[in-house]
PDB file of C-alpha atoms and ligand atoms in Angstrom:
ATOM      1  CA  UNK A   1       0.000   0.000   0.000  1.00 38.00           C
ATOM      2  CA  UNK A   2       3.148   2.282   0.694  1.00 38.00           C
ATOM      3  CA  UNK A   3       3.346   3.164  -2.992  1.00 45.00           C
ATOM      4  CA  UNK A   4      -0.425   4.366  -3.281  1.00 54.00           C
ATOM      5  CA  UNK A   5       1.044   7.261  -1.007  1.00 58.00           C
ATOM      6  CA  UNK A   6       2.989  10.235  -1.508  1.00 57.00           C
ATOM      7  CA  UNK A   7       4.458  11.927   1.339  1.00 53.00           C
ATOM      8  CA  UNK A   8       4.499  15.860   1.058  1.00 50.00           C
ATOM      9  CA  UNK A   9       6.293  17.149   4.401  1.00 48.00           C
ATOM     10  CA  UNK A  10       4.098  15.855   6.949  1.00 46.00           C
ATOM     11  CA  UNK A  11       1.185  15.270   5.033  1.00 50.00           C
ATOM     12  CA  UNK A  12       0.561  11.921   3.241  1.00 56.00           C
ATOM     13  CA  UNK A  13      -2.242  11.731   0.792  1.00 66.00           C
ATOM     14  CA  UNK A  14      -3.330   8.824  -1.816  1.00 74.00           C
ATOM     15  CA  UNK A  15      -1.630   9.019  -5.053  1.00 92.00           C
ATOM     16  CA  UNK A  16      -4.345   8.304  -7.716  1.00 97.00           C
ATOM     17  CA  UNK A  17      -3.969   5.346 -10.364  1.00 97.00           C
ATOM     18  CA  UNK A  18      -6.117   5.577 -13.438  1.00 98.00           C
ATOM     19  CA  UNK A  19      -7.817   3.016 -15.956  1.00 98.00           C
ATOM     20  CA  UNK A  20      -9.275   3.843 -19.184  1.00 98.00           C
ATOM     21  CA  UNK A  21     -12.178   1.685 -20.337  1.00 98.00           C
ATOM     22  CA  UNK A  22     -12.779   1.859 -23.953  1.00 98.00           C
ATOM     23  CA  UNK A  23      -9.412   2.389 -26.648  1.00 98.00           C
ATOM     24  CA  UNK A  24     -10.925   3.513 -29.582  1.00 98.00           C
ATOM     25  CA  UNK A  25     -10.256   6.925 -31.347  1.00 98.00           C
ATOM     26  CA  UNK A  26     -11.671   9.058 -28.220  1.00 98.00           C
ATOM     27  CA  UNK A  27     -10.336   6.619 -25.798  1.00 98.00           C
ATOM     28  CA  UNK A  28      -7.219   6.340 -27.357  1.00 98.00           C
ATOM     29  CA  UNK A  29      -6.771  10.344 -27.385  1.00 98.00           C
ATOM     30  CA  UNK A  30      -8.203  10.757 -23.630  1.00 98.00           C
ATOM     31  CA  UNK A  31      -5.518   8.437 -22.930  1.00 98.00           C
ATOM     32  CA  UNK A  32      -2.624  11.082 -24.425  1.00 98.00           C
ATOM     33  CA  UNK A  33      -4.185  13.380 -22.644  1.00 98.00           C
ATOM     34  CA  UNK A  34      -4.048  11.856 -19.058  1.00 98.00           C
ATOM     35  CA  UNK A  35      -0.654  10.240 -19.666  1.00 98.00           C
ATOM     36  CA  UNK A  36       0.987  13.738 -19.903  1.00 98.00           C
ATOM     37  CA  UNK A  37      -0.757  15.074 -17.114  1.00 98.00           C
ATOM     38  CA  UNK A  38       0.017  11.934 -14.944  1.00 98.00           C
ATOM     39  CA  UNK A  39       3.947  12.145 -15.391  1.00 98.00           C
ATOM     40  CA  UNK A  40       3.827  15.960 -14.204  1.00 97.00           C
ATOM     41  CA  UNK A  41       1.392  15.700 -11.470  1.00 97.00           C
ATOM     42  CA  UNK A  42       2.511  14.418  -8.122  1.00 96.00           C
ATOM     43  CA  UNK A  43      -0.693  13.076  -7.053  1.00 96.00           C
ATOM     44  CA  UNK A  44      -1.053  10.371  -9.425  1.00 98.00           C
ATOM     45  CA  UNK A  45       0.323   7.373 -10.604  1.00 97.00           C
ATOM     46  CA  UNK A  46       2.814   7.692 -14.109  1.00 98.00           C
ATOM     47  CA  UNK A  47       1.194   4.191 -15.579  1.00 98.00           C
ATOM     48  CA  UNK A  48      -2.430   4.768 -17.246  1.00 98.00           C
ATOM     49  CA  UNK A  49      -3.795   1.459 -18.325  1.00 98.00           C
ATOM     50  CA  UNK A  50      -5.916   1.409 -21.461  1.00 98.00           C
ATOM     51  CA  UNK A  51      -8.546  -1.406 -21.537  1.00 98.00           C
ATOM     52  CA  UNK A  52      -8.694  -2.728 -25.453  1.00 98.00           C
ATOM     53  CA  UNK A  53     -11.355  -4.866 -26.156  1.00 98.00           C
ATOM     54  CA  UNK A  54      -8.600  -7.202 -27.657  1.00 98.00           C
ATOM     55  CA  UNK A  55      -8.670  -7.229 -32.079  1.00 98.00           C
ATOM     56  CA  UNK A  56      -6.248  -8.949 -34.225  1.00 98.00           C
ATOM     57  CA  UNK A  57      -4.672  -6.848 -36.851  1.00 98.00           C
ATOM     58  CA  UNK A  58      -4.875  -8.034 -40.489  1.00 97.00           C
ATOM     59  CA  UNK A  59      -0.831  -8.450 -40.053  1.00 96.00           C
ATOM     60  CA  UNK A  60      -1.959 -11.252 -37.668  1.00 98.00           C
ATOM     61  CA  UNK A  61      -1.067  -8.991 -34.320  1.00 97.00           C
ATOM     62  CA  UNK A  62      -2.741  -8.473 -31.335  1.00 98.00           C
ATOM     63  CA  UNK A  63      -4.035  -4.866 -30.986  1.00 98.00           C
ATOM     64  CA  UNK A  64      -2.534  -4.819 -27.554  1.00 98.00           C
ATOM     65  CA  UNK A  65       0.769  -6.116 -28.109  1.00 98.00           C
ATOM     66  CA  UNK A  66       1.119  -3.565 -30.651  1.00 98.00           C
ATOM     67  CA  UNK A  67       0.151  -0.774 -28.835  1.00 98.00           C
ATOM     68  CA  UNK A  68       2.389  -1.792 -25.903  1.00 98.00           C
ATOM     69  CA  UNK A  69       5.700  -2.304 -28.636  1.00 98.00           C
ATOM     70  CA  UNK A  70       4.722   0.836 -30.799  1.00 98.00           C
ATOM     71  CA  UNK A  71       2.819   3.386 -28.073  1.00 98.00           C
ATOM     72  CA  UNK A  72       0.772   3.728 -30.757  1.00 98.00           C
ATOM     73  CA  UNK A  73      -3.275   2.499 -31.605  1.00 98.00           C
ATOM     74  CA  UNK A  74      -2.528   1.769 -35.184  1.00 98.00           C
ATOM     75  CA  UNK A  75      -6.314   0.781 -35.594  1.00 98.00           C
ATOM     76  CA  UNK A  76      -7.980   3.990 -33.838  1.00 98.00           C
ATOM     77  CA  UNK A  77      -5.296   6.500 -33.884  1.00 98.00           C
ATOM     78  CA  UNK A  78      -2.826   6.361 -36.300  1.00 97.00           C
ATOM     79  CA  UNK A  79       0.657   8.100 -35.992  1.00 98.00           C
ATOM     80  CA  UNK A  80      -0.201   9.339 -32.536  1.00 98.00           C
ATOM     81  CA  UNK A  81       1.692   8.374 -29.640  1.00 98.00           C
ATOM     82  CA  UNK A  82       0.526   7.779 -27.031  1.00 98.00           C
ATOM     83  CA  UNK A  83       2.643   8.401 -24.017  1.00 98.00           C
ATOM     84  CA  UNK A  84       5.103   5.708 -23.251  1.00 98.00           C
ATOM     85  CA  UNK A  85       3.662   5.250 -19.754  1.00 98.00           C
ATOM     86  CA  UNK A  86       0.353   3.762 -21.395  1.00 98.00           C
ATOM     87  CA  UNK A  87      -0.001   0.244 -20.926  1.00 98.00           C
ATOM     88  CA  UNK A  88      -3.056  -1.496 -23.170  1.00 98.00           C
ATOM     89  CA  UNK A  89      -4.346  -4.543 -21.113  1.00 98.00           C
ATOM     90  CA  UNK A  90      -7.061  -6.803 -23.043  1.00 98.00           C
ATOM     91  CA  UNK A  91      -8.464  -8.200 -19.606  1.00 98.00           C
ATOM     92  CA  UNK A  92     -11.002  -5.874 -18.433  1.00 98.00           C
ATOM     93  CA  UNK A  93     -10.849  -6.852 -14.574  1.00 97.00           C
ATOM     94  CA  UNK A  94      -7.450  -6.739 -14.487  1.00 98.00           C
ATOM     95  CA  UNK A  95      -7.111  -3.378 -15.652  1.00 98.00           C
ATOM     96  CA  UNK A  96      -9.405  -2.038 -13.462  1.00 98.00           C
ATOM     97  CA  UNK A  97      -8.792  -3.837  -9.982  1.00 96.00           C
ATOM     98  CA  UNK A  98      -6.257  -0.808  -8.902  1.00 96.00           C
ATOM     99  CA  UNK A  99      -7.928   1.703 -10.109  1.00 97.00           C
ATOM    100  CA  UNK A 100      -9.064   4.454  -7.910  1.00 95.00           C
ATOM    101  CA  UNK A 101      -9.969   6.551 -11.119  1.00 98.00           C
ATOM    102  CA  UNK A 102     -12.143   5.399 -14.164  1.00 98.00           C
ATOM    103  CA  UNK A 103     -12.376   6.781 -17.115  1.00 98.00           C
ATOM    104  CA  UNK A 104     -15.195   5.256 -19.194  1.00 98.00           C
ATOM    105  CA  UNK A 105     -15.293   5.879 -22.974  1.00 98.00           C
ATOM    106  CA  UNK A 106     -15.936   2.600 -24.842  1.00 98.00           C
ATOM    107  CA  UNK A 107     -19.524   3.034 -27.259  1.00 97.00           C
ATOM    108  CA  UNK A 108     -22.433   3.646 -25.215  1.00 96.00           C
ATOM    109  CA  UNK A 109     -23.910   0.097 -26.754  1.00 95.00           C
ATOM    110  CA  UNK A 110     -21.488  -2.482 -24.679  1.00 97.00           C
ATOM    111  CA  UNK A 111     -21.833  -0.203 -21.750  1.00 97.00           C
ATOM    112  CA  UNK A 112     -24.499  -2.259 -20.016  1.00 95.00           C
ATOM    113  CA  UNK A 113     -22.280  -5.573 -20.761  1.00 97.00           C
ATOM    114  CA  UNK A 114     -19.145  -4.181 -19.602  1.00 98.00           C
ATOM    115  CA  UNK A 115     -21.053  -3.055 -16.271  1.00 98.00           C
ATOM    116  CA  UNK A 116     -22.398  -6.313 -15.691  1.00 97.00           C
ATOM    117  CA  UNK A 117     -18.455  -7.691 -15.858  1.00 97.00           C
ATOM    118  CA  UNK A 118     -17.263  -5.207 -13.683  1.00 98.00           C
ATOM    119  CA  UNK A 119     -19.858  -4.832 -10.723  1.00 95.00           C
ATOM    120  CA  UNK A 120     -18.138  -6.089  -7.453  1.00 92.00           C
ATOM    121  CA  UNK A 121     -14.700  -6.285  -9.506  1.00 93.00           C
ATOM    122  CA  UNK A 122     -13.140  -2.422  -7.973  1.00 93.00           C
ATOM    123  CA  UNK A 123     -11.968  -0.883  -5.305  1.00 87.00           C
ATOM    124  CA  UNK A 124     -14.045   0.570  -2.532  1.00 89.00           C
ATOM    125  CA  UNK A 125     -13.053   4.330  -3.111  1.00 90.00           C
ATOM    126  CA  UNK A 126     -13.325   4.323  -6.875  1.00 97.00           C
ATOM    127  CA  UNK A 127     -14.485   7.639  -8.657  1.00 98.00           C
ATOM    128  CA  UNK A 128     -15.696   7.332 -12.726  1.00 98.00           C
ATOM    129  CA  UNK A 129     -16.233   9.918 -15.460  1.00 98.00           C
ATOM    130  CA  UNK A 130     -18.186   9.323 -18.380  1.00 98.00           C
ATOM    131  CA  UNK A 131     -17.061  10.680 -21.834  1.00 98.00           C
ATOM    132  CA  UNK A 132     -19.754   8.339 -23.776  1.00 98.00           C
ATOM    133  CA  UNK A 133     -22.614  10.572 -25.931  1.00 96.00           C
ATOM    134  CA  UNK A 134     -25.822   8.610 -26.383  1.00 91.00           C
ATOM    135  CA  UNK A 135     -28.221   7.169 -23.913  1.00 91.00           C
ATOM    136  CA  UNK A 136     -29.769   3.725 -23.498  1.00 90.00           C
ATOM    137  CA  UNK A 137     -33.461   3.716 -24.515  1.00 89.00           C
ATOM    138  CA  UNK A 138     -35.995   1.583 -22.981  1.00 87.00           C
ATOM    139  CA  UNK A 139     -39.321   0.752 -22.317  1.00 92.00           C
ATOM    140  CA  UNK A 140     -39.368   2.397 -19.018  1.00 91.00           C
ATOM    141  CA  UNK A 141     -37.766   5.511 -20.356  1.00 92.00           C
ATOM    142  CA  UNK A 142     -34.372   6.708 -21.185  1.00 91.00           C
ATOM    143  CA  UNK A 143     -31.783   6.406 -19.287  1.00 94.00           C
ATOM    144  CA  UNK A 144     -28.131   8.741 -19.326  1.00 96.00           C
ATOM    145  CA  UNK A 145     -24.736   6.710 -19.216  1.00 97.00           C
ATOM    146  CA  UNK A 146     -23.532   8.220 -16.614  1.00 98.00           C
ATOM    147  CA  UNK A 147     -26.948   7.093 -14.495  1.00 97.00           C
ATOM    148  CA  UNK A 148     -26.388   3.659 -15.913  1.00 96.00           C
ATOM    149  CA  UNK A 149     -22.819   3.483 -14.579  1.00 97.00           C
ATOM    150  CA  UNK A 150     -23.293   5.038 -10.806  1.00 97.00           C
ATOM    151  CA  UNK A 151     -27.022   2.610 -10.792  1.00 96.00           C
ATOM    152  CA  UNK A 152     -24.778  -0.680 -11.934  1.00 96.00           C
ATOM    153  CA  UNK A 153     -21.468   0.129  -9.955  1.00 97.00           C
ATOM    154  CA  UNK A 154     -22.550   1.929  -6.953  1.00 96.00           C
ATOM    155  CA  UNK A 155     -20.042   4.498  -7.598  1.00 97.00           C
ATOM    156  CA  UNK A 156     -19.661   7.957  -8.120  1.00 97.00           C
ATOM    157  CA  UNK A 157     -20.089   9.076 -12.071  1.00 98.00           C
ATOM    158  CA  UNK A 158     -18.889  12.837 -13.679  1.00 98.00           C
ATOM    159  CA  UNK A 159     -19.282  13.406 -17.124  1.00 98.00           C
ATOM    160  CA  UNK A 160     -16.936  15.228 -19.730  1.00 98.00           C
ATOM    161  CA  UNK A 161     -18.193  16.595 -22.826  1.00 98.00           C
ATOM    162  CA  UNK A 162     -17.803  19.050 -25.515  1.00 96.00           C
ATOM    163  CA  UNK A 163     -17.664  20.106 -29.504  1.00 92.00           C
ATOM    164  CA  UNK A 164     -14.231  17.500 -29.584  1.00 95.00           C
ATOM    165  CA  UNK A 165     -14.195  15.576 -32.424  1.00 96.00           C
ATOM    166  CA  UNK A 166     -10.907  13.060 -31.475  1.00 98.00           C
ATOM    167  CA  UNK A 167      -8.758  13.546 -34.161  1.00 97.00           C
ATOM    168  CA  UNK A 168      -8.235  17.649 -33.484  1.00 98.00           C
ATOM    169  CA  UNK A 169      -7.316  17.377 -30.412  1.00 98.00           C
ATOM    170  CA  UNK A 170      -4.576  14.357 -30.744  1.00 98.00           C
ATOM    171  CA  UNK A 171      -3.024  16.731 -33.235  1.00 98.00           C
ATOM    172  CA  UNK A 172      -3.215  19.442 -30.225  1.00 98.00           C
ATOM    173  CA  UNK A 173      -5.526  22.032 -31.890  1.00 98.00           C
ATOM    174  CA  UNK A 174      -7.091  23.838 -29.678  1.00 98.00           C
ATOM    175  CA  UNK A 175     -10.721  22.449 -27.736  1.00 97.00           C
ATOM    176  CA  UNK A 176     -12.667  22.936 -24.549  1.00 97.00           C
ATOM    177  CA  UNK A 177     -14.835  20.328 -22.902  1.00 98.00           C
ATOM    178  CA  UNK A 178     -16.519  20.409 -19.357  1.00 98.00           C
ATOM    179  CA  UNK A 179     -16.843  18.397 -16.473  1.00 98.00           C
ATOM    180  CA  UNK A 180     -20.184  17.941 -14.561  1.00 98.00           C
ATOM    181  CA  UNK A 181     -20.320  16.864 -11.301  1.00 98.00           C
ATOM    182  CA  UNK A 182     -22.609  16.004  -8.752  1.00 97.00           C
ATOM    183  CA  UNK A 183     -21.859  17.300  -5.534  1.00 93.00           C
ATOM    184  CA  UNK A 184     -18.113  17.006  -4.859  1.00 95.00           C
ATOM    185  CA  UNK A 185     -16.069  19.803  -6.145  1.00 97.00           C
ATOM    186  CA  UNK A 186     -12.549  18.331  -5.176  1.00 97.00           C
ATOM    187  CA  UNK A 187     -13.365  15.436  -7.643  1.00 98.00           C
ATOM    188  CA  UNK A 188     -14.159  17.415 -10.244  1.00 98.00           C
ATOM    189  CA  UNK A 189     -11.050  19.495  -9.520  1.00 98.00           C
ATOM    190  CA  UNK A 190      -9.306  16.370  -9.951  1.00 98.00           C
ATOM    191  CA  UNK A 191     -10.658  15.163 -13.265  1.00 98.00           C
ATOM    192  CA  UNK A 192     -10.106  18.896 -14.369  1.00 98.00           C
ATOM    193  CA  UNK A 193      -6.522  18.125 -13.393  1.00 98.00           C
ATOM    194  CA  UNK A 194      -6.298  15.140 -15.275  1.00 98.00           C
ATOM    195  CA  UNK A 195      -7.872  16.069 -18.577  1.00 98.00           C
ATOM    196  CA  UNK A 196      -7.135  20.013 -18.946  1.00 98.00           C
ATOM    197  CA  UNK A 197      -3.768  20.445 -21.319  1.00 98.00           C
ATOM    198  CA  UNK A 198      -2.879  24.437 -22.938  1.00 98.00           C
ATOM    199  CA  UNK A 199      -4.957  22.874 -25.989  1.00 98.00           C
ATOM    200  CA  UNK A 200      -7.542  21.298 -24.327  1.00 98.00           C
ATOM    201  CA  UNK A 201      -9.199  23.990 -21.787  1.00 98.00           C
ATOM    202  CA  UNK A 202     -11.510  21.892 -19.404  1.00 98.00           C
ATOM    203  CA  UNK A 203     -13.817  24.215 -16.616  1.00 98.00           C
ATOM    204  CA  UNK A 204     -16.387  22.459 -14.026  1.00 98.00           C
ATOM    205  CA  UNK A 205     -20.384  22.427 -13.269  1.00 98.00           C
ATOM    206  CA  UNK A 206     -22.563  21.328 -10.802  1.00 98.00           C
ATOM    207  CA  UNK A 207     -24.810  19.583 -12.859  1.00 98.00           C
ATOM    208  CA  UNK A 208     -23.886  15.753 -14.830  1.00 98.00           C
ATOM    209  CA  UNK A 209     -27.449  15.511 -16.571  1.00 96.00           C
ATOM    210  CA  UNK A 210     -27.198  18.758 -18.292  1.00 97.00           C
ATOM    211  CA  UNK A 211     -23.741  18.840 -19.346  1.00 98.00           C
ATOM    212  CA  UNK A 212     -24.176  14.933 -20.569  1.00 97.00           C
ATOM    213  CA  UNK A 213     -27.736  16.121 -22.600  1.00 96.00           C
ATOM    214  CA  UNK A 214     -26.009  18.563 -24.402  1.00 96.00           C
ATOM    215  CA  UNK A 215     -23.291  16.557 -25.286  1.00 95.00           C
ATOM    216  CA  UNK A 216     -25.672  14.147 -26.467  1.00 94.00           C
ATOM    217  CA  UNK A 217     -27.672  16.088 -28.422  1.00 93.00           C
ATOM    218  CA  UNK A 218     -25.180  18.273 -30.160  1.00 92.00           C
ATOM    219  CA  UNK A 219     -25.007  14.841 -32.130  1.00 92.00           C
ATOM    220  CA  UNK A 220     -28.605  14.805 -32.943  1.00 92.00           C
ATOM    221  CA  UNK A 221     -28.436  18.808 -34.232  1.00 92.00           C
ATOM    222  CA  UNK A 222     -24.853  17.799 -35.876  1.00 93.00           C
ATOM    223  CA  UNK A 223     -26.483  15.205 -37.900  1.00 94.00           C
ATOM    224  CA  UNK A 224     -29.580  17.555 -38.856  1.00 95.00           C
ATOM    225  CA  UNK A 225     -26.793  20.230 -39.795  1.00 95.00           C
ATOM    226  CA  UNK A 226     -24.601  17.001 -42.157  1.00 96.00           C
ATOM    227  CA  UNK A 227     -28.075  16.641 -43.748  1.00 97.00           C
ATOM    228  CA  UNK A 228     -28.509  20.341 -44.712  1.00 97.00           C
ATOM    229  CA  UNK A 229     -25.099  20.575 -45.878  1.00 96.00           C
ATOM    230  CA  UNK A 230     -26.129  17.628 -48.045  1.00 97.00           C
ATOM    231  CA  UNK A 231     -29.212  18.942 -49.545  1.00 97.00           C
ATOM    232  CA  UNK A 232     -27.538  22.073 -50.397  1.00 97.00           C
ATOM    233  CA  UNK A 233     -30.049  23.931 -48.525  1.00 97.00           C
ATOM    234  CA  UNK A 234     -27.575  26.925 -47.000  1.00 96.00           C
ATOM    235  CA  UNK A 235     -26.783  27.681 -43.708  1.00 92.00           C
ATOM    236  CA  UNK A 236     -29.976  29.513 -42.949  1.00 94.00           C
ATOM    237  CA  UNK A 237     -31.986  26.196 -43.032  1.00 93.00           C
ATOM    238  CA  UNK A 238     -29.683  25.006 -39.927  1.00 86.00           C
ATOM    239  CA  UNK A 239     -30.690  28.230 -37.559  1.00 79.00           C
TER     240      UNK A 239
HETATM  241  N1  NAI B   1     -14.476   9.982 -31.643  1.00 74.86           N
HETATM  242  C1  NAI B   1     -14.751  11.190 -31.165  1.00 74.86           C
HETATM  243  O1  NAI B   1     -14.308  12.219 -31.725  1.00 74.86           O
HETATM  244  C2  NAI B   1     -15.558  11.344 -29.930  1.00 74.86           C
HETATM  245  C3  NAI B   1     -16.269  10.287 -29.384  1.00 74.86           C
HETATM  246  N2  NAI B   1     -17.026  10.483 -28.262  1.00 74.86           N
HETATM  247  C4  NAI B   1     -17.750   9.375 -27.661  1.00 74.86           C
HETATM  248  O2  NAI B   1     -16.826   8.412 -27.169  1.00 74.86           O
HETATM  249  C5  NAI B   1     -17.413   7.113 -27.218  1.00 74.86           C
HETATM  250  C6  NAI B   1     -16.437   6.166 -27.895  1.00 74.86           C
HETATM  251  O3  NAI B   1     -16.296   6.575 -29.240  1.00 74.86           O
HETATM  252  P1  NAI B   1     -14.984   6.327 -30.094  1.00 74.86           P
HETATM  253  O4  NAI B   1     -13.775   6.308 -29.246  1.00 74.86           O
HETATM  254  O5  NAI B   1     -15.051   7.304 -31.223  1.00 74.86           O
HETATM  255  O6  NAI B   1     -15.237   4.850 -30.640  1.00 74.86           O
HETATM  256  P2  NAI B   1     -14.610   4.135 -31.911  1.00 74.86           P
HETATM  257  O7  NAI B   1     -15.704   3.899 -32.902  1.00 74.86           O
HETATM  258  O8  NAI B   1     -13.378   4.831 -32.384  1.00 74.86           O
HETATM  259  O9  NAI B   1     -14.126   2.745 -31.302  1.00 74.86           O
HETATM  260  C7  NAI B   1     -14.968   1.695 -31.017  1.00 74.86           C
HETATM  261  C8  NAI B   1     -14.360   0.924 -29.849  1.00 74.86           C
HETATM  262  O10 NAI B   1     -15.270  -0.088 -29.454  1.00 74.86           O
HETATM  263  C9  NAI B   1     -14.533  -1.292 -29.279  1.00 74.86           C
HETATM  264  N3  NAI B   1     -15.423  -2.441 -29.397  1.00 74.86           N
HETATM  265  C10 NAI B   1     -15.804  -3.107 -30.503  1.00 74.86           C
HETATM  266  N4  NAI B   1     -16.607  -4.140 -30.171  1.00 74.86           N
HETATM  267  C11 NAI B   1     -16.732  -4.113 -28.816  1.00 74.86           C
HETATM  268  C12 NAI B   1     -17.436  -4.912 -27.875  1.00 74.86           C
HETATM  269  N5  NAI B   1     -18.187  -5.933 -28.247  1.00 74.86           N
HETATM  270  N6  NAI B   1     -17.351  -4.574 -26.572  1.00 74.86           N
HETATM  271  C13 NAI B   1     -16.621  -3.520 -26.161  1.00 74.86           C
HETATM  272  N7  NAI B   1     -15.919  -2.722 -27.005  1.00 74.86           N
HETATM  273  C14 NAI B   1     -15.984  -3.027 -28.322  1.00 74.86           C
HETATM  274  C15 NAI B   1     -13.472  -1.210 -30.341  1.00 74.86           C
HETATM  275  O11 NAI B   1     -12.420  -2.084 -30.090  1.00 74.86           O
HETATM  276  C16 NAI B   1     -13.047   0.240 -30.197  1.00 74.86           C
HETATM  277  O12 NAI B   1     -12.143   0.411 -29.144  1.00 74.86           O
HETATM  278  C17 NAI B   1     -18.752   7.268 -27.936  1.00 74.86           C
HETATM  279  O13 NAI B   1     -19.765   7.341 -26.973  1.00 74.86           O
HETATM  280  C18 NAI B   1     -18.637   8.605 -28.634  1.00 74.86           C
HETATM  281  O14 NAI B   1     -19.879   9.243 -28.786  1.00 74.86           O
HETATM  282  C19 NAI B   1     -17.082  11.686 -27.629  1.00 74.86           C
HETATM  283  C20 NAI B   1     -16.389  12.757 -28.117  1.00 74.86           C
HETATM  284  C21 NAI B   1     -15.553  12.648 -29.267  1.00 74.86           C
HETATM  285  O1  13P B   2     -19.465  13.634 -30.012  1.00 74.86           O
HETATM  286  C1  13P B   2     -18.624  13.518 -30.875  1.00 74.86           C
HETATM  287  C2  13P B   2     -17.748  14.618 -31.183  1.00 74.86           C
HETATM  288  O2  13P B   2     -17.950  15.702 -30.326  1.00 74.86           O
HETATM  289  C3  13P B   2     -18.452  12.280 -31.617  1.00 74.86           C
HETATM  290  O3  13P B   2     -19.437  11.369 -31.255  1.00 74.86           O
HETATM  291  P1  13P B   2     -19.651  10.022 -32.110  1.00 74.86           P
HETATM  292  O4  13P B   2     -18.298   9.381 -32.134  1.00 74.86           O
HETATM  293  O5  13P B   2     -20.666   9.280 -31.333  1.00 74.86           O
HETATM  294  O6  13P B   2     -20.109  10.481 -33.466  1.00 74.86           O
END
């Protein structure tokens, strides 16, 4: 347990480890993100682990032995590195049983599946954040990710979201995304900490459901907008 602290004076406080769940082109990019912030800040651990839902590679490779010799997702993020202190792990309860932190941005589709493998499989204190858009809809109504996540884990859930489209901000372009929270400020703080880079400016709000609706919806108006663009119908038809 001696290595899950770090001793500042006289003050000892827990030194954070995080797990990724979900490696594709957002997953693989939230990853960069947190592995630089990880190897400057004190308070958490340098290793991120990257849970790949395991493919094999038309050369006949495993996704995550590549990924672990090249730093790289070949299949979701091409030319990007990753951070060296990323470590893809195909087994999905291994690479969360540490983990104090969870990050979860796999397709909002195998949430419910990936739930069901993990409940009972973390550590008491675990905290999660939620970068999945969509919702699952069903006969008793919809229900947010986020909602699915804290109801099936018993845990804590934040949400990130914002106009980030992956690819931009791997190639550090500039992009702002916020955090909503529930009640506790000092996690948010935290996830701010982990996430926010100069290029990608993250900011805080009391409220998950409304920061994960809009990010959510923006999809549903984005499509609307690809459809006018398609018709030729001019930006006035968007408004
Ligand atoms: N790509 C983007 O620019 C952004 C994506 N998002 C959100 O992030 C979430 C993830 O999207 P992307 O990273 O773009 O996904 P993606 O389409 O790039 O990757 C799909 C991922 O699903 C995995 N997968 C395939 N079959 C699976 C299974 N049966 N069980 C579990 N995983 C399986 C694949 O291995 C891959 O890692 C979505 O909710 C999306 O709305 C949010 C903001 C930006
Ligand atoms: O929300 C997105 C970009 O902001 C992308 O979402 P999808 O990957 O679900 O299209």
């Amino acid at each position: 347990m001696e290595e899950n602290h770090i001793t500042d004076g006289e003050e000892t406080a827990t030194k954070y480890k995080v797990t990724i769940v979900g490696s594709g082109n957002w997953g693989s990019v939230a990853s960069k993100l947190i592995a630089s912030n990880t190897l400057k800040l004190n308070s958490f651990h340098d290793e991120v682990r990257m849970w790949v839902f395991e493919e094999i590679l038309p050369t006949g490779d495993k996704l995550t032995q590549i990924i672990n010799k090249t730093n790289e997702n070949v299949k979701y993020l091409h030319g990007i590195k990753l951070g060296k202190n990323v470590v893809a792990d195909p087994d999905l309860e291994h690479a969360v049983k540490d983990a104090n932190m969870l990050v979860f941005v796999a397709p909002h589709q195998f949430m419910e599946g990936i739930c069901k493998r993990l409940a009972g499989k973390m550590k008491g204190d675990v905290q999660a954040i939620s970068l999945i858009k969509g919702m699952e809809v069903k006969t008793e109504g919809p229900c947010m990710i986020s909602t699915l996540i804290s109801k099936q884990l018993g845990i804590n859930c934040c949400v990130l979201m914002g106009a980030n489209i992956a690819d931009g901000i791997a190639q550090e372009k500039f992009s702002e995304a916020t955090v909503g929270y529930r009640e506790d400020r000092e996690v948010a703080q935290r996830w701010v900490q982990l996430f926010g880079t100069p290029y990608f400016h993250v900011s805080a709000v009391q409220d998950v459901e409304g920061v994960e609706l809009c990010g959510t919806l923006k999809n549903v108006v984005a499509i609307a907008a690809g459809f006018v663009d398609g018709m030729e119908m001019g930006n006035n038809a968007k408004v």
